[in-house]
Amino acid sequence: MTTINDTTAILPPPDGYVVDFDNPTIQYVTESYAVVAVEMTLCFLFLVQRLYTKIAIMKSFQLEDGVVILAWVFCMGTQVCGLLGLVHGAIGRHAWEISVEKYVFYSKVILASPLLYAIGTCAAKMSLALFYRRLNPNKVFQGFVWFTLFVCPAAYISIFFSLLFACKPIAASWDPLLLALPTTVCLNRGGIYLSQALIGIITDVLLLMLPIPTVLKLQMPNKQKLGLVAIFAVGSITIVTSIVRLIILIPSLTTPDQTWVIGEGFLWIFVEANLLIMCCCLSTLRRFFKHFAPRLIGESSSGNTSKTHSRGFSRNNAHRTFGSAGAKRTLDTLMHTNNDDGIPLSSIDEMYKHGANVTTNARPMCRDSDSEEAILFERSVQVTYENRDDSTVAGGGAAGGYEGRQGNQPRIWTGKRAPGAQ
């Protein structure tokens, strides 16, 4: 420690440097304020979009939605710590232009921020993994998802407690006076910070690669398929920010002027913390725009997707299917929703041409057309041919059969048609 102009600083200034505590040299302070103002707003809007889509439109609040809220709270807490450090003049300034009191405040910020960020990062990545868990029932895919769900909390919990108890006594983590005592023992916190950055990069790569093979198997137009891949590719931005943060972190571990170099590090933390939440909210964007602005994404609204045919029956567009090792599931989007209103029963029109009386009975639905149950429901169809010879009646299909008497007596076909059957 050294005394400069009646103020005790943690480091002496370089030779020839004129210290000015009232107007110190700063870096990345204005940029940090600008990034926080823009990205915090965007992050909040993305979160509101996700919650509105899941609660109001899809009427399905799931576990990953609660985990996203938890991630947002802790990521915001990390940024608040950084902002407090900037406001109090403890970050982005040279250590010899900071009083000991401000350096103690800086040390507390440096301790609290990684602790909060570890929880927020872990929650955000677990939310993505929980969402991926519903994408594909393939056992290999599910194995990777559960591996990610295990690795993320295990790694970040280890980092959390390693940072919290890095020094004995704990107060030595933020009090430079205790560090000078011979009884104080501290771990290499720089190594812990490096481990945190490396774990972040590895888990980011894993979460980016997991859904790509599944998305490529979707039976949908290539344009929409590429759009989904692009949405997942946006998650690669967090990999870039993690790598940049790691590059900045390495020299900061060896320089004594940490309050100066950490300014750039916090700038990238502001960027990454908001991007993590926005990436978690990308999965509901297509469903959100399909509800409010379908033409913006090249789709028609649900009211225009089906054309009315004779006798009130509708013919819908073919359902998209999600390929997997087992039975295929009928899906419209990655969020397991289907906004179609009817079932394509094209053969009904042909039956009317032969003078048949057709009666349909749909199984009552307890949920709206956006639920999975609405995708899988069956419709019973009863067709009666009156005063027809046997030769004029087509044979029964695999889904049902004909029963009745010989001659001109009525013959009845009963059966069930699954969605998409012709």
PDB file of C-alpha atoms in Angstrom, residues 29 217 276 283 308 316 321 384:
ATOM      1  CA  VAL A  29     -17.349   2.770 -18.404  1.00  0.00           C
ATOM      2  CA  LYS A 217     -34.726 -34.693 -39.517  1.00  0.00           C
ATOM      3  CA  LEU A 276     -27.947 -16.303 -22.264  1.00  0.00           C
ATOM      4  CA  SER A 283     -37.712 -21.319 -28.897  1.00  0.00           C
ATOM      5  CA  THR A 308     -63.961 -25.103 -46.428  1.00  0.00           C
ATOM      6  CA  ASN A 316     -55.927 -29.020 -43.846  1.00  0.00           C
ATOM      7  CA  THR A 321     -43.686 -34.906 -38.433  1.00  0.00           C
ATOM      8  CA  THR A 384     -74.397 -45.543 -44.670  1.00  0.00           C
TER       9      THR A 384
END
